[in-house]
mmCIF file of C-alpha atoms in Angstrom:
data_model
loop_
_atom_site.group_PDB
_atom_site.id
_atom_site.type_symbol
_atom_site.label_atom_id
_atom_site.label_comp_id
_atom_site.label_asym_id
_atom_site.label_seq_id
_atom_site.Cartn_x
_atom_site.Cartn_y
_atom_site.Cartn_z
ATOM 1 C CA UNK U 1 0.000 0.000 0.000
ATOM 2 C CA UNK U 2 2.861 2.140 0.439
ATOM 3 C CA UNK U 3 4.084 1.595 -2.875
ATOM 4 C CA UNK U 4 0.668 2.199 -4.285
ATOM 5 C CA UNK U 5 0.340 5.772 -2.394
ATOM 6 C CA UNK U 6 3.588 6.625 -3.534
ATOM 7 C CA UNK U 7 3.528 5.883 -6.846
ATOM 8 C CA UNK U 8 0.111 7.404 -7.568
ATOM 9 C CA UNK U 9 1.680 10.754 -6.337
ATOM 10 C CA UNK U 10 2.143 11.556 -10.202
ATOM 11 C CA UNK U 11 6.174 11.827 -9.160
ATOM 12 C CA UNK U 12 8.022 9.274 -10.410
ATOM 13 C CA UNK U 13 8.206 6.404 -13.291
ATOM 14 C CA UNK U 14 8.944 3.645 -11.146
ATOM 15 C CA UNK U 15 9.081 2.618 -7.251
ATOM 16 C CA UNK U 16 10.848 -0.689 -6.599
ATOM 17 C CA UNK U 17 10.829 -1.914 -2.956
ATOM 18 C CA UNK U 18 14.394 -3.607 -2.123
ATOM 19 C CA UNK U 19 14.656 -5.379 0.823
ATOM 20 C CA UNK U 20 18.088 -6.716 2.886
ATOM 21 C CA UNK U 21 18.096 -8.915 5.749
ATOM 22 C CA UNK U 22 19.191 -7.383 8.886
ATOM 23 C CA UNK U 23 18.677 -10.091 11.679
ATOM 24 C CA UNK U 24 16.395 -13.256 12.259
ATOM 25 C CA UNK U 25 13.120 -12.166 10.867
ATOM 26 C CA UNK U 26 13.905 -8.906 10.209
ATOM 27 C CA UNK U 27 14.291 -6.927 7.220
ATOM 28 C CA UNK U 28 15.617 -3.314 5.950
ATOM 29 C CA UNK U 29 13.181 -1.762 3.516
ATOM 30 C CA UNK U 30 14.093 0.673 0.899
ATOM 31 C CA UNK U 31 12.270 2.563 -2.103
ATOM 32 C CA UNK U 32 14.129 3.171 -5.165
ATOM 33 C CA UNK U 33 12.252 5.466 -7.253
ATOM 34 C CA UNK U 34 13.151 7.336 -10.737
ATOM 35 C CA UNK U 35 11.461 10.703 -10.930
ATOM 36 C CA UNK U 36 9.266 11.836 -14.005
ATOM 37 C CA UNK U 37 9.728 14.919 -15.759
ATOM 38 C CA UNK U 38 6.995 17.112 -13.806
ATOM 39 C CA UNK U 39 7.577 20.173 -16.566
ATOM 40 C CA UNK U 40 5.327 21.004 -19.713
ATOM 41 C CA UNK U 41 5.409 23.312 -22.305
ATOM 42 C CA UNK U 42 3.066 23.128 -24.711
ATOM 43 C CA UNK U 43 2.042 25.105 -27.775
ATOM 44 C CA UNK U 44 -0.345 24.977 -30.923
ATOM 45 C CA UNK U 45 -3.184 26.232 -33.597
ATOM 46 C CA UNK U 46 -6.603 24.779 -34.460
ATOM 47 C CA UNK U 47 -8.916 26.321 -36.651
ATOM 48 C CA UNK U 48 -12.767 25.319 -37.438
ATOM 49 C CA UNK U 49 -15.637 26.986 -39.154
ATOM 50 C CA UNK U 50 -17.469 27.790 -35.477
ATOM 51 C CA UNK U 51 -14.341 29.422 -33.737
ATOM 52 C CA UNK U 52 -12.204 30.457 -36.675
ATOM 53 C CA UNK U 53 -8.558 30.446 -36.108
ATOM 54 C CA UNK U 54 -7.296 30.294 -32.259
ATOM 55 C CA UNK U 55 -3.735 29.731 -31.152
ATOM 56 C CA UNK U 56 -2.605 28.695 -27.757
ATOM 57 C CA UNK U 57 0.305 28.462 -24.887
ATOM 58 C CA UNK U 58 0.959 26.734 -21.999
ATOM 59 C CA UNK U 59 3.064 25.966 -18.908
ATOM 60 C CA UNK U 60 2.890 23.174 -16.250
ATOM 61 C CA UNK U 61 4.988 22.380 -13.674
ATOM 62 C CA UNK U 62 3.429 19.156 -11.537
ATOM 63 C CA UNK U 63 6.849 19.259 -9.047
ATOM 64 C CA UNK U 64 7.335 22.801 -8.328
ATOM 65 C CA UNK U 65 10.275 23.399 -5.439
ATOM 66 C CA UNK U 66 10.388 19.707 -5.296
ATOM 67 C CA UNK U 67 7.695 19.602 -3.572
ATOM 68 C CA UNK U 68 4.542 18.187 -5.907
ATOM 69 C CA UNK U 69 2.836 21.545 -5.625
ATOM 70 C CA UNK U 70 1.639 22.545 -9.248
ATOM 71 C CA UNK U 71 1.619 25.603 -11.062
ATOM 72 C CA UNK U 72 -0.347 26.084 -14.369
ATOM 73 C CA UNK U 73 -0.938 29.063 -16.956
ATOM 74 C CA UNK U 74 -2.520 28.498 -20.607
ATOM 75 C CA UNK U 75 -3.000 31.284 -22.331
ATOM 76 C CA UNK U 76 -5.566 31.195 -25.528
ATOM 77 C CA UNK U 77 -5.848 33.867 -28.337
ATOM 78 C CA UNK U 78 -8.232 34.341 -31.546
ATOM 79 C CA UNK U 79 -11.319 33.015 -32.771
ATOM 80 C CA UNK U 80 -14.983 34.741 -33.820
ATOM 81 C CA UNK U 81 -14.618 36.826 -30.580
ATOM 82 C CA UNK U 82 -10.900 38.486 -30.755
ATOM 83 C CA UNK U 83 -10.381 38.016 -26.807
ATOM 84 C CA UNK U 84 -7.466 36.515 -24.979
ATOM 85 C CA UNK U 85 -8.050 34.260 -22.431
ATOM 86 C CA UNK U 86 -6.062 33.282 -19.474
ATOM 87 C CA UNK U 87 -5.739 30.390 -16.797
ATOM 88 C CA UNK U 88 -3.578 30.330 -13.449
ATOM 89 C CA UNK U 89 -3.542 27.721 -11.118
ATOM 90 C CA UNK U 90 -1.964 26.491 -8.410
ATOM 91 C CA UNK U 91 -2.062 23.350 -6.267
ATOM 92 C CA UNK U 92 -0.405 22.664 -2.432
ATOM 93 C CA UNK U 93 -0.889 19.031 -1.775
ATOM 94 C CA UNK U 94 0.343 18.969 2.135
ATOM 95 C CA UNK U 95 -0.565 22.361 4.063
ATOM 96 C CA UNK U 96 0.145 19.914 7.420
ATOM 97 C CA UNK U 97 0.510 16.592 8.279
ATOM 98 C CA UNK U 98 -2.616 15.791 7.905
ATOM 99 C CA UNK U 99 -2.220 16.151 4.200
ATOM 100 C CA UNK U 100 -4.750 18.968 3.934
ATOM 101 C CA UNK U 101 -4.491 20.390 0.326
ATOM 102 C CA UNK U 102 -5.407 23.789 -1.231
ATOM 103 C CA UNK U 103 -6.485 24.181 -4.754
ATOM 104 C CA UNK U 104 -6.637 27.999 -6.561
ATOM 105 C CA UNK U 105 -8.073 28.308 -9.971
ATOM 106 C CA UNK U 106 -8.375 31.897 -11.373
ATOM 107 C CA UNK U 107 -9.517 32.924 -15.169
ATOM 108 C CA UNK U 108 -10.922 35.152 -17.614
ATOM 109 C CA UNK U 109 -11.960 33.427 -20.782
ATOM 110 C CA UNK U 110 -14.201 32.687 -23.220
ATOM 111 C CA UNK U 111 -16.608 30.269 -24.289
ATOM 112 C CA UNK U 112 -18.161 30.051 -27.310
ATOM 113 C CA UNK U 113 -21.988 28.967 -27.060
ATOM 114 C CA UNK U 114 -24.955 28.326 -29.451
ATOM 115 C CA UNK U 115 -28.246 29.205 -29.386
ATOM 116 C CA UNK U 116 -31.288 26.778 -28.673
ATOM 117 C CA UNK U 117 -32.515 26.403 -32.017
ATOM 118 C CA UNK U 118 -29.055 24.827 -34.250
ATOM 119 C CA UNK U 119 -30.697 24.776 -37.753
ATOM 120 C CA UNK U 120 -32.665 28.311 -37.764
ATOM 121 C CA UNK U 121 -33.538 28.385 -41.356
ATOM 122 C CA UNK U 122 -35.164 31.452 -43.003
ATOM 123 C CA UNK U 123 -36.956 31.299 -46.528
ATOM 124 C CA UNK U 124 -35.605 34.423 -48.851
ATOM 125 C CA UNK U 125 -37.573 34.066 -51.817
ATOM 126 C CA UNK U 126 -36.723 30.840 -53.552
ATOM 127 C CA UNK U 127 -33.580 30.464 -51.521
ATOM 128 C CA UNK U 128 -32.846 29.541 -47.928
ATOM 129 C CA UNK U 129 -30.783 31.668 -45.411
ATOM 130 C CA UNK U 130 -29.309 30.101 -42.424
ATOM 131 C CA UNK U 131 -29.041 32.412 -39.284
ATOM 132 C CA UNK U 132 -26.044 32.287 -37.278
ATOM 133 C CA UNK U 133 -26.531 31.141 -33.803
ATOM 134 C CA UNK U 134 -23.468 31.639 -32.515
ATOM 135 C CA UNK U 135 -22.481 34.072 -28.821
ATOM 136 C CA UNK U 136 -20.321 33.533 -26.446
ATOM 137 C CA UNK U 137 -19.872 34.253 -22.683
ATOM 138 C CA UNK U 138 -16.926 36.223 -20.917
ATOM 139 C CA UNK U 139 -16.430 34.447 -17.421
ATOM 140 C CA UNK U 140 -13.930 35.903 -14.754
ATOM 141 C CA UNK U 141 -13.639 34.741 -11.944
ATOM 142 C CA UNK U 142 -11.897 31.408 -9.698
ATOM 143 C CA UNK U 143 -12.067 28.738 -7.343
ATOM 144 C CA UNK U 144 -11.075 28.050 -3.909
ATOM 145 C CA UNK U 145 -10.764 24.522 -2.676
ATOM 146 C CA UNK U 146 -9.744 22.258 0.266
ATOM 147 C CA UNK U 147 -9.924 18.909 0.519
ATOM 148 C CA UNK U 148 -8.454 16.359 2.993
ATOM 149 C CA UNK U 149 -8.350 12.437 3.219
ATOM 150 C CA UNK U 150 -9.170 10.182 6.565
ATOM 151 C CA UNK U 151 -9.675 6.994 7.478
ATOM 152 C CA UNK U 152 -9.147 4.795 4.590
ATOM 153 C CA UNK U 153 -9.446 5.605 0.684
ATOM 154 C CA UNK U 154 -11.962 8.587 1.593
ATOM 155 C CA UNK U 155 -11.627 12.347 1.071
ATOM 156 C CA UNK U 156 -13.228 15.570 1.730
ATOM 157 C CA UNK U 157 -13.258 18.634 -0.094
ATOM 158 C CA UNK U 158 -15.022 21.945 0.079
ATOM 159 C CA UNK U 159 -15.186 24.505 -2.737
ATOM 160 C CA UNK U 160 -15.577 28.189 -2.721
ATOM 161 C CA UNK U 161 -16.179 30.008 -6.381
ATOM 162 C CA UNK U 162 -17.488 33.660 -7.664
ATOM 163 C CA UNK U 163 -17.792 33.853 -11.423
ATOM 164 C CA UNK U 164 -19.010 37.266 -12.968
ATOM 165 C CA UNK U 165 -20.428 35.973 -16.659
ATOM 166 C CA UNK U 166 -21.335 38.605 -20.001
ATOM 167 C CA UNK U 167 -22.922 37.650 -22.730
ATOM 168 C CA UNK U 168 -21.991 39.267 -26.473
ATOM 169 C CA UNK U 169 -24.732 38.678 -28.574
ATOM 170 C CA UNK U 170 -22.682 38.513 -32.212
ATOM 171 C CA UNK U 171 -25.636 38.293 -34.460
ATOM 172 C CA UNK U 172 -28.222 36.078 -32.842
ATOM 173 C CA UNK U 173 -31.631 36.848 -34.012
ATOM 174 C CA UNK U 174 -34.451 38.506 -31.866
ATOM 175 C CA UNK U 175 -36.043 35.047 -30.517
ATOM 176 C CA UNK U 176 -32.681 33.569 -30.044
ATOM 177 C CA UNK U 177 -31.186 36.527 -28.094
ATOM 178 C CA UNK U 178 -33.691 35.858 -24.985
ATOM 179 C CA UNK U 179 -31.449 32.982 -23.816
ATOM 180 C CA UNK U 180 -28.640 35.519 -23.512
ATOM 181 C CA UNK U 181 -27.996 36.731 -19.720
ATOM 182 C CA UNK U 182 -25.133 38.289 -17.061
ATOM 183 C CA UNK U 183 -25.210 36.883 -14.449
ATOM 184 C CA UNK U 184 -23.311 36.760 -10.783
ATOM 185 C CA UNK U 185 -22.579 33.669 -9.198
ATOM 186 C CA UNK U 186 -21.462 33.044 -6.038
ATOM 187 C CA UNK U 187 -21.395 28.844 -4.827
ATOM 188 C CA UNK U 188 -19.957 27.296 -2.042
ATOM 189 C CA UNK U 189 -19.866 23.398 -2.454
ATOM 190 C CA UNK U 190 -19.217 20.341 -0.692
ATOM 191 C CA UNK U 191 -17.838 16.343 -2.073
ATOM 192 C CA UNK U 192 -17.213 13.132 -0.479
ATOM 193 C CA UNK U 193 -15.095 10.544 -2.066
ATOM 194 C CA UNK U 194 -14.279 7.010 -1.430
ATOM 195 C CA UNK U 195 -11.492 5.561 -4.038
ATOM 196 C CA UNK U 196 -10.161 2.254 -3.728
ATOM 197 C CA UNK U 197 -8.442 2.161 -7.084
ATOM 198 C CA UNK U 198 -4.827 0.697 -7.195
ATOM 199 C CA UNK U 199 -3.453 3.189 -10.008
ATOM 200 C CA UNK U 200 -5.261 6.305 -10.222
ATOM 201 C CA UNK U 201 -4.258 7.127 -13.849
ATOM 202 C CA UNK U 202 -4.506 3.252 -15.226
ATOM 203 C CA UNK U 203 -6.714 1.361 -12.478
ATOM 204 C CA UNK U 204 -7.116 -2.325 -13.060
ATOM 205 C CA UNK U 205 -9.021 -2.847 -9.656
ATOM 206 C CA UNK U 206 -11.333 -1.045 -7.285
ATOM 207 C CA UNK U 207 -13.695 1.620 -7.876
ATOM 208 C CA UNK U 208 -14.437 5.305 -7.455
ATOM 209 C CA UNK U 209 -17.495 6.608 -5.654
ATOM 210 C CA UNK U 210 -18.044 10.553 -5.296
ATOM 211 C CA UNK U 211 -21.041 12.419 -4.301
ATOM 212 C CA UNK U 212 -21.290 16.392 -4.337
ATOM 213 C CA UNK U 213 -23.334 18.772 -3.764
ATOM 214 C CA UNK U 214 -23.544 22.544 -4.117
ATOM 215 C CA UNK U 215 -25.691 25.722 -3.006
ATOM 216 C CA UNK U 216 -25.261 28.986 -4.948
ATOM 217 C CA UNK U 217 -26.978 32.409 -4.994
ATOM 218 C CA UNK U 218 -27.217 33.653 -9.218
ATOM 219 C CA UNK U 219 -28.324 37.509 -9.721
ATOM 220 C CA UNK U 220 -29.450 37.675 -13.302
ATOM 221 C CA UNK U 221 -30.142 40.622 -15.723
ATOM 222 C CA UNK U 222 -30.480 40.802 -19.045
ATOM 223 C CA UNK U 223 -27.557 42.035 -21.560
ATOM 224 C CA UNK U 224 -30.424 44.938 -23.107
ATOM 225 C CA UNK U 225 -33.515 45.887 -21.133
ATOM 226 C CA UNK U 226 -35.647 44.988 -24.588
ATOM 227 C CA UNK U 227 -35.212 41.466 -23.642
ATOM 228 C CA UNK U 228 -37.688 41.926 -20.639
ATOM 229 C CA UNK U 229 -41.318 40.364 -21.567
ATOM 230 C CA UNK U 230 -44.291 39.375 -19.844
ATOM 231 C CA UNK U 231 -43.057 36.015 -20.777
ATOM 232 C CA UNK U 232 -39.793 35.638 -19.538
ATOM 233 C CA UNK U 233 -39.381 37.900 -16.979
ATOM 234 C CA UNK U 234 -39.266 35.123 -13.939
ATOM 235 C CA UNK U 235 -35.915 34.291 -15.860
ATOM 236 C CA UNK U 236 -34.205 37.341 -14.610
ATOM 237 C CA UNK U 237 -33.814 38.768 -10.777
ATOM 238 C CA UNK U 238 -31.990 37.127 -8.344
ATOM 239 C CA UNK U 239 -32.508 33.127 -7.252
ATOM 240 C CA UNK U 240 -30.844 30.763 -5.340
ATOM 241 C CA UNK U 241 -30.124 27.104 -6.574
ATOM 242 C CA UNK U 242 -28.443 23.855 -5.787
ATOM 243 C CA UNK U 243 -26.740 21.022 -7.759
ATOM 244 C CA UNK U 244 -25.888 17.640 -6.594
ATOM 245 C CA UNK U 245 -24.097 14.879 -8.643
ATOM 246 C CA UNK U 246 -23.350 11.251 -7.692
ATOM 247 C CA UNK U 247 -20.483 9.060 -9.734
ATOM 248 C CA UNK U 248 -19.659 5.292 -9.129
ATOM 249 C CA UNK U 249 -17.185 3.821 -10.966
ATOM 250 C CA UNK U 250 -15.596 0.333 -10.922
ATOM 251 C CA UNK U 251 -13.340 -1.512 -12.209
ATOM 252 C CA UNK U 252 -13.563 -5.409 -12.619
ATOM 253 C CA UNK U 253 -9.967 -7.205 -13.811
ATOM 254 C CA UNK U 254 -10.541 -9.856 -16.097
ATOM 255 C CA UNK U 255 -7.366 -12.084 -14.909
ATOM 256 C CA UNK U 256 -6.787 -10.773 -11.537
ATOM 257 C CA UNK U 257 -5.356 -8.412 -9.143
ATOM 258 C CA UNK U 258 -2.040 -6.758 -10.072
ATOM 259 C CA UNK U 259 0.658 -8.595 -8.392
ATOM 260 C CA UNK U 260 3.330 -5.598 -9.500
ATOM 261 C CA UNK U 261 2.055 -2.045 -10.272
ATOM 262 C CA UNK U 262 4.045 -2.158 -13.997
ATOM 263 C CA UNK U 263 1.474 -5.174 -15.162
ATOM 264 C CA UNK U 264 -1.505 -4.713 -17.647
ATOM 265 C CA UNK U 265 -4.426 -6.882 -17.629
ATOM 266 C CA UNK U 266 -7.748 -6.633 -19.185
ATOM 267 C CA UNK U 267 -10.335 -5.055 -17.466
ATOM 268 C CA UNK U 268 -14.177 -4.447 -17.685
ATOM 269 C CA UNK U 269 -14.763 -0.159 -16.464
ATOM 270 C CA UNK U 270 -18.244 0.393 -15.318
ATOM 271 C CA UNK U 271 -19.768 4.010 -14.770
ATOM 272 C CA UNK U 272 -22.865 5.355 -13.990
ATOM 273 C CA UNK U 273 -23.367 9.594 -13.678
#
């Protein structure tokens, strides 16, 4: 189990217990371990009809002072909207002995949305116009969480998080647009976790069971006070809300355990969301 903990720290490529007798039932125990390379750079260009062309960069560094905190920054350029983005994060695994961990996520990006109706088709005559149903939201904002394990293969974490979203319209048309809102969202949530798994990134055996569940306040205006009708005006104002999610996962090995944490075997993954 020690092994296992170790080596699903992310750290290193291999951990090899060696053991040397020191005495009538007695042995010395020793870890050799060979570290990974814990820094990314990372760099590229994607283009499609939706987003146009968009280029990217980022940095990752899962070992940071040595001691598996990670730092993170992608940075994202381009597309329909003509907006940088940008992502820092930052992750402290062992705050005390306890192993309580922090996790800080802060951004300002973009996503690019569509509206509800995907094939809005206009007649023109004897030809056929299609609308374009494309907008996209501007979310700053971040995350706060901490999390810590006890007893056995379980974890707690709680999560603090403020986002402040606009909507751009870009050229939705007038029944379309009412879906468009800015809105300020404050959450604070809460997740249990119980994770037997032997290898977190390549599990053969064990399972994963998570349930969360979080309680937010959302104050919600429209992006042009034209958007107001007698029809949709309970959309807008402020409201509280909540959202829970339960995850079980497991994994079922076709030929057995792993004996050594370098073997493959076949396995049957089950999950239900």
């Amino acid at each position: 189990k020690d092994q296992q903990k170790i080596f699903n720290m992310g750290l290193f490529e291999t951990v090899e217990p060696v053991g040397t007798p020191v005495g009538v039932g007695k042995l010395s125990l020793s870890l050799t371990v060979k570290e990974k390379q814990s820094g990314t750079v990372s760099a590229g260009i994607g283009f499609s009809n939706r987003q146009q062309l968009i280029g990217f960069a980022q940095l990752a560094e899962t070992n940071f002072r040595g001691m598996a905190e990670t730092v993170s920054i992608r940075w994202e350029t381009g597309g329909i909207t003509g907006r940088s983005t940008l992502e820092l994060g930052y992750v402290q695994p062992w705050l005390d002995p306890k192993h309580t961990s922090l996790s800080v996520q802060l951004y300002d990006k973009v996503f690019v949305r569509f509206a509800n109706r995907l094939n809005d088709q206009v007649p023109v005559g004897t030809t056929t116009t299609t609308q374009d149903n494309r907008y996209f939201e501007e979310r700053v904002g971040g995350t706060v969480t901490v999390g810590r394990p006890f007893k056995e293969n379980y974890r707690a974490d709680v999560t603090l998080r403020a986002d402040n979203v606009r909507a751009n319209p870009l050229a939705l048309d007038s029944t379309n647009s009412e879906i468009l809102q800015n809105v300020k969202i404050a959450s604070l949530g809460g997740s249990l976790v119980h994770d037997t798994r032997d290898l977190f990134l390549d599990p053969v055996s064990g399972y994963y069971h998570s349930a969360s569940l979080q309680l937010g306040h959302a104050d919600i205006k429209p992006i042009d006070p034209s958007q107001l009708t007698v029809a949709n005006q309970n959309v807008f104002g402020s409201s509280f809300f909540a959202k829970t999610m339960v995850e079980l996962r497991n994994y079922i090995p076709l030929r057995g355990k792993r004996k050594k944490l370098d073997e493959t075997k076949p396995t049957v993954a089950l999950r239900t969301q």
